[in-house]
PDB file of C-alpha atoms in Angstrom:
ATOM      1  CA  ALA A1374     -37.798 -57.421  82.274  1.00 77.00           C
ATOM      2  CA  LEU A1375     -39.723 -59.534  80.547  1.00 78.00           C
ATOM      3  CA  GLY A1376     -36.761 -61.393  79.045  1.00 81.00           C
ATOM      4  CA  PHE A1377     -35.487 -61.886  82.473  1.00 79.00           C
ATOM      5  CA  LEU A1378     -38.664 -63.423  83.825  1.00 79.00           C
ATOM      6  CA  LEU A1379     -38.917 -65.532  80.909  1.00 79.00           C
ATOM      7  CA  GLY A1380     -35.356 -66.831  81.186  1.00 77.00           C
ATOM      8  CA  GLN A1381     -35.713 -67.536  85.078  1.00 78.00           C
ATOM      9  CA  SER A1382     -39.053 -69.366  84.301  1.00 77.00           C
ATOM     10  CA  ALA A1383     -36.970 -71.571  81.775  1.00 73.00           C
ATOM     11  CA  LYS A1384     -34.325 -72.250  84.020  1.00 69.00           C
ATOM     12  CA  ALA A1385     -36.882 -73.379  86.726  1.00 65.00           C
ATOM     13  CA  ALA A1386     -38.500 -75.460  84.246  1.00 63.00           C
ATOM     14  CA  ILE A1387     -35.067 -77.101  83.469  1.00 61.00           C
ATOM     15  CA  VAL A1388     -34.231 -77.572  87.194  1.00 54.00           C
ATOM     16  CA  GLN A1389     -37.672 -79.247  88.035  1.00 56.00           C
ATOM     17  CA  SER A1390     -37.006 -81.781  84.871  1.00 58.00           C
ATOM     18  CA  GLN A1391     -33.794 -82.419  86.118  1.00 55.00           C
ATOM     19  CA  VAL A1392     -35.203 -83.239  89.790  1.00 54.00           C
ATOM     20  CA  ALA A1393     -38.162 -85.252  88.158  1.00 54.00           C
ATOM     21  CA  GLN A1394     -35.698 -87.403  86.152  1.00 56.00           C
ATOM     22  CA  ARG A1395     -33.547 -88.205  89.481  1.00 56.00           C
ATOM     23  CA  LEU A1396     -36.617 -89.186  91.395  1.00 54.00           C
ATOM     24  CA  GLY A1397     -38.279 -91.309  88.573  1.00 61.00           C
ATOM     25  CA  GLY A1398     -38.729 -95.034  89.159  1.00 72.00           C
ATOM     26  CA  VAL A1399     -38.824 -95.181  92.842  1.00 82.00           C
ATOM     27  CA  THR A1400     -42.044 -96.275  94.066  1.00 85.00           C
ATOM     28  CA  VAL A1401     -44.009 -96.551  97.481  1.00 86.00           C
ATOM     29  CA  ALA A1402     -43.427-100.467  97.138  1.00 89.00           C
ATOM     30  CA  GLU A1403     -39.821 -99.977  97.013  1.00 88.00           C
ATOM     31  CA  LEU A1404     -39.628 -97.686 100.277  1.00 87.00           C
ATOM     32  CA  MET A1405     -42.261 -98.807 102.312  1.00 88.00           C
ATOM     33  CA  ASP A1406     -42.112-101.146 105.849  1.00 90.00           C
ATOM     34  CA  ALA A1407     -44.019-104.158 104.393  1.00 91.00           C
ATOM     35  CA  GLU A1408     -44.858-105.437 108.112  1.00 92.00           C
ATOM     36  CA  PRO A1409     -46.935-102.262 108.951  1.00 91.00           C
ATOM     37  CA  VAL A1410     -48.016-102.370 112.615  1.00 92.00           C
ATOM     38  CA  ALA A1411     -51.873-101.964 112.247  1.00 95.00           C
ATOM     39  CA  ILE A1412     -55.031-101.808 114.774  1.00 96.00           C
ATOM     40  CA  SER A1413     -58.030-104.047 114.048  1.00 97.00           C
ATOM     41  CA  ALA A1414     -61.018-101.964 113.348  1.00 95.00           C
ATOM     42  CA  ASP A1415     -63.197-103.834 116.125  1.00 96.00           C
ATOM     43  CA  THR A1416     -60.587-103.034 118.955  1.00 96.00           C
ATOM     44  CA  PRO A1417     -62.071-101.005 121.696  1.00 96.00           C
ATOM     45  CA  ALA A1418     -60.324 -97.841 122.308  1.00 95.00           C
ATOM     46  CA  THR A1419     -58.961 -98.481 125.750  1.00 95.00           C
ATOM     47  CA  ARG A1420     -57.217-101.778 124.342  1.00 95.00           C
ATOM     48  CA  ALA A1421     -55.929 -99.772 121.189  1.00 95.00           C
ATOM     49  CA  TYR A1422     -54.490 -97.109 123.428  1.00 94.00           C
ATOM     50  CA  GLU A1423     -52.818 -99.267 125.689  1.00 93.00           C
ATOM     51  CA  ASP A1424     -51.665-102.120 123.186  1.00 94.00           C
ATOM     52  CA  PHE A1425     -50.399 -99.518 120.533  1.00 94.00           C
ATOM     53  CA  PHE A1426     -49.972 -96.242 121.827  1.00 93.00           C
ATOM     54  CA  LEU A1427     -48.811 -96.512 125.292  1.00 92.00           C
ATOM     55  CA  ARG A1428     -46.606 -99.839 124.448  1.00 91.00           C
ATOM     56  CA  TYR A1429     -44.809 -98.427 121.103  1.00 86.00           C
ATOM     57  CA  GLY A1430     -44.402 -94.818 122.954  1.00 77.00           C
ATOM     58  CA  ALA A1431     -44.216 -91.310 121.780  1.00 71.00           C
ATOM     59  CA  GLY A1432     -42.656 -91.768 118.350  1.00 73.00           C
ATOM     60  CA  TYR A1433     -45.840 -93.518 117.274  1.00 81.00           C
ATOM     61  CA  ASP A1434     -48.722 -90.867 116.916  1.00 86.00           C
ATOM     62  CA  ALA A1435     -50.718 -92.641 114.686  1.00 89.00           C
ATOM     63  CA  PHE A1436     -51.503 -96.019 113.287  1.00 92.00           C
ATOM     64  CA  PRO A1437     -53.280 -97.659 110.362  1.00 93.00           C
ATOM     65  CA  VAL A1438     -56.879 -99.075 111.177  1.00 94.00           C
ATOM     66  CA  VAL A1439     -57.885-102.182 109.265  1.00 94.00           C
ATOM     67  CA  GLU A1440     -60.782-104.465 108.775  1.00 95.00           C
ATOM     68  CA  GLY A1441     -60.619-108.294 109.090  1.00 94.00           C
ATOM     69  CA  ASP A1442     -59.685-108.964 105.643  1.00 95.00           C
ATOM     70  CA  GLY A1443     -56.871-106.251 106.020  1.00 93.00           C
ATOM     71  CA  ARG A1444     -58.676-103.297 103.981  1.00 94.00           C
ATOM     72  CA  LEU A1445     -57.662-100.044 105.221  1.00 93.00           C
ATOM     73  CA  VAL A1446     -60.210 -98.126 107.379  1.00 92.00           C
ATOM     74  CA  GLY A1447     -58.240 -95.330 108.171  1.00 90.00           C
ATOM     75  CA  THR A1448     -55.756 -93.736 110.636  1.00 90.00           C
ATOM     76  CA  ALA A1449     -56.228 -93.857 114.294  1.00 92.00           C
ATOM     77  CA  HIS A1450     -54.330 -90.742 116.085  1.00 91.00           C
ATOM     78  CA  ARG A1451     -53.174 -90.783 119.524  1.00 92.00           C
ATOM     79  CA  GLU A1452     -55.203 -87.983 121.000  1.00 93.00           C
ATOM     80  CA  PRO A1453     -59.131 -89.230 119.808  1.00 93.00           C
ATOM     81  CA  VAL A1454     -58.233 -92.824 121.307  1.00 94.00           C
ATOM     82  CA  ARG A1455     -56.657 -91.536 124.538  1.00 93.00           C
ATOM     83  CA  GLN A1456     -59.696 -89.336 125.010  1.00 93.00           C
ATOM     84  CA  ALA A1457     -62.150 -92.181 124.146  1.00 93.00           C
ATOM     85  CA  ALA A1458     -60.396 -94.564 126.292  1.00 92.00           C
ATOM     86  CA  GLU A1459     -59.972 -92.229 129.525  1.00 91.00           C
ATOM     87  CA  GLY A1460     -63.573 -91.082 128.846  1.00 88.00           C
ATOM     88  CA  GLY A1461     -64.935 -94.486 129.408  1.00 79.00           C
ATOM     89  CA  ALA A1462     -66.559 -94.785 126.121  1.00 72.00           C
ATOM     90  CA  ASP A1463     -65.089 -97.880 124.955  1.00 81.00           C
ATOM     91  CA  LEU A1464     -65.895 -97.261 120.957  1.00 91.00           C
ATOM     92  CA  PRO A1465     -64.365 -99.445 118.472  1.00 95.00           C
ATOM     93  CA  VAL A1466     -61.060 -97.690 117.017  1.00 95.00           C
ATOM     94  CA  ARG A1467     -62.952 -97.763 113.462  1.00 93.00           C
ATOM     95  CA  ARG A1468     -65.288 -94.886 114.732  1.00 93.00           C
ATOM     96  CA  LEU A1469     -62.023 -92.779 115.764  1.00 92.00           C
ATOM     97  CA  VAL A1470     -60.427 -92.819 112.476  1.00 90.00           C
ATOM     98  CA  THR A1471     -59.550 -89.664 110.269  1.00 77.00           C
ATOM     99  CA  GLU A1472     -61.093 -89.865 106.920  1.00 64.00           C
ATOM    100  CA  HIS A1473     -58.388 -88.385 104.642  1.00 55.00           C
ATOM    101  CA  SER A1474     -56.147 -91.529 105.189  1.00 61.00           C
ATOM    102  CA  GLU A1475     -57.364 -93.505 102.187  1.00 72.00           C
ATOM    103  CA  GLY A1476     -53.755 -94.930 101.512  1.00 82.00           C
ATOM    104  CA  VAL A1477     -51.874 -94.603  98.367  1.00 87.00           C
ATOM    105  CA  SER A1478     -50.940 -97.203  95.525  1.00 90.00           C
ATOM    106  CA  LEU A1479     -48.091 -99.051  95.794  1.00 90.00           C
ATOM    107  CA  GLN A1480     -46.974 -97.899  92.663  1.00 90.00           C
ATOM    108  CA  ALA A1481     -46.943 -94.154  93.667  1.00 88.00           C
ATOM    109  CA  SER A1482     -43.910 -92.410  92.781  1.00 86.00           C
ATOM    110  CA  LEU A1483     -41.346 -90.573  95.133  1.00 82.00           C
ATOM    111  CA  GLU A1484     -42.427 -87.166  93.644  1.00 80.00           C
ATOM    112  CA  GLU A1485     -46.030 -88.170  94.302  1.00 82.00           C
ATOM    113  CA  MET A1486     -45.189 -88.782  97.917  1.00 82.00           C
ATOM    114  CA  ILE A1487     -43.407 -85.639  98.433  1.00 80.00           C
ATOM    115  CA  GLY A1488     -46.814 -83.824  98.377  1.00 79.00           C
ATOM    116  CA  HIS A1489     -49.139 -86.103  99.743  1.00 83.00           C
ATOM    117  CA  GLU A1490     -51.222 -84.531 102.273  1.00 82.00           C
ATOM    118  CA  GLN A1491     -51.177 -87.842 104.754  1.00 81.00           C
ATOM    119  CA  LEU A1492     -47.568 -87.495 104.707  1.00 83.00           C
ATOM    120  CA  ARG A1493     -47.416 -84.015 105.693  1.00 82.00           C
ATOM    121  CA  ALA A1494     -50.173 -84.437 108.246  1.00 80.00           C
ATOM    122  CA  ASP A1495     -49.474 -87.811 109.885  1.00 79.00           C
ATOM    123  CA  GLY A1496     -45.760 -88.303 109.000  1.00 83.00           C
ATOM    124  CA  VAL A1497     -46.558 -91.349 107.459  1.00 85.00           C
ATOM    125  CA  ILE A1498     -48.232 -92.788 104.164  1.00 87.00           C
ATOM    126  CA  ASN A1499     -50.359 -95.965 104.264  1.00 91.00           C
ATOM    127  CA  ALA A1500     -49.696 -98.147 101.130  1.00 92.00           C
ATOM    128  CA  VAL A1501     -52.603-100.157  99.758  1.00 93.00           C
ATOM    129  CA  ASP A1502     -53.163-102.727  97.087  1.00 93.00           C
ATOM    130  CA  GLU A1503     -55.722-102.326  94.331  1.00 92.00           C
ATOM    131  CA  LEU A1504     -58.318-103.924  96.598  1.00 92.00           C
ATOM    132  CA  GLY A1505     -57.803-101.399  99.352  1.00 91.00           C
ATOM    133  CA  ARG A1506     -55.740-103.493 101.656  1.00 94.00           C
ATOM    134  CA  LEU A1507     -52.938-102.203 103.784  1.00 94.00           C
ATOM    135  CA  ARG A1508     -49.641-103.620 102.774  1.00 95.00           C
ATOM    136  CA  GLY A1509     -47.396-101.327 104.123  1.00 94.00           C
ATOM    137  CA  THR A1510     -46.229 -97.684 105.335  1.00 91.00           C
ATOM    138  CA  VAL A1511     -43.852 -95.123 104.242  1.00 89.00           C
ATOM    139  CA  THR A1512     -42.608 -92.763 106.978  1.00 87.00           C
ATOM    140  CA  ARG A1513     -41.259 -88.938 106.063  1.00 85.00           C
ATOM    141  CA  ASP A1514     -37.943 -89.902 107.292  1.00 87.00           C
ATOM    142  CA  GLN A1515     -38.049 -92.677 104.445  1.00 85.00           C
ATOM    143  CA  VAL A1516     -39.139 -90.187 101.869  1.00 85.00           C
ATOM    144  CA  VAL A1517     -36.435 -87.953 103.072  1.00 85.00           C
ATOM    145  CA  ARG A1518     -33.660 -90.518 103.078  1.00 85.00           C
ATOM    146  CA  ALA A1519     -34.652 -91.681  99.451  1.00 83.00           C
ATOM    147  CA  LEU A1520     -34.760 -87.970  98.225  1.00 80.00           C
ATOM    148  CA  GLN A1521     -31.063 -87.433  99.668  1.00 82.00           C
ATOM    149  CA  ALA A1522     -29.833 -90.610  97.884  1.00 80.00           C
ATOM    150  CA  ARG A1523     -31.274 -89.730  94.567  1.00 74.00           C
ATOM    151  CA  LEU A1524     -30.468 -86.107  94.489  1.00 70.00           C
ATOM    152  CA  ALA A1525     -26.974 -86.736  95.894  1.00 71.00           C
ATOM    153  CA  ARG A1526     -26.195 -88.728  92.383  1.00 67.00           C
TER     154      ARG A1526
END
């Protein structure tokens, strides 16, 4: 039984190594949309809801929020912005962002993206440069397509 367990562990390690080799070399910078749609942090909730969430439709439930210099503040989600807009509290959208959306490095690997909390939660990862400025976004679909292409080789 012990030999069987050790053999299975060794096989799993080999498969994991092979998968990691196939995924190697693909970075956020290669996959990202380099022209992301972002909300200015000073935008009132009513305007953000109308200009972004209603305009872009149901497929867009979250948008990155940036300062004037492009630094990522976080991610604004549809429901909190809608509630603020309909409730008459015209807060700047910066007050409605989620805290877990700090962004990921442009050099982050495909393997790192797979397990990223923001990708699981929002379906999108915000890509930032070394100064924290938003440079792009990577969606769950882009990651899946990249995985399929790399693993099909």
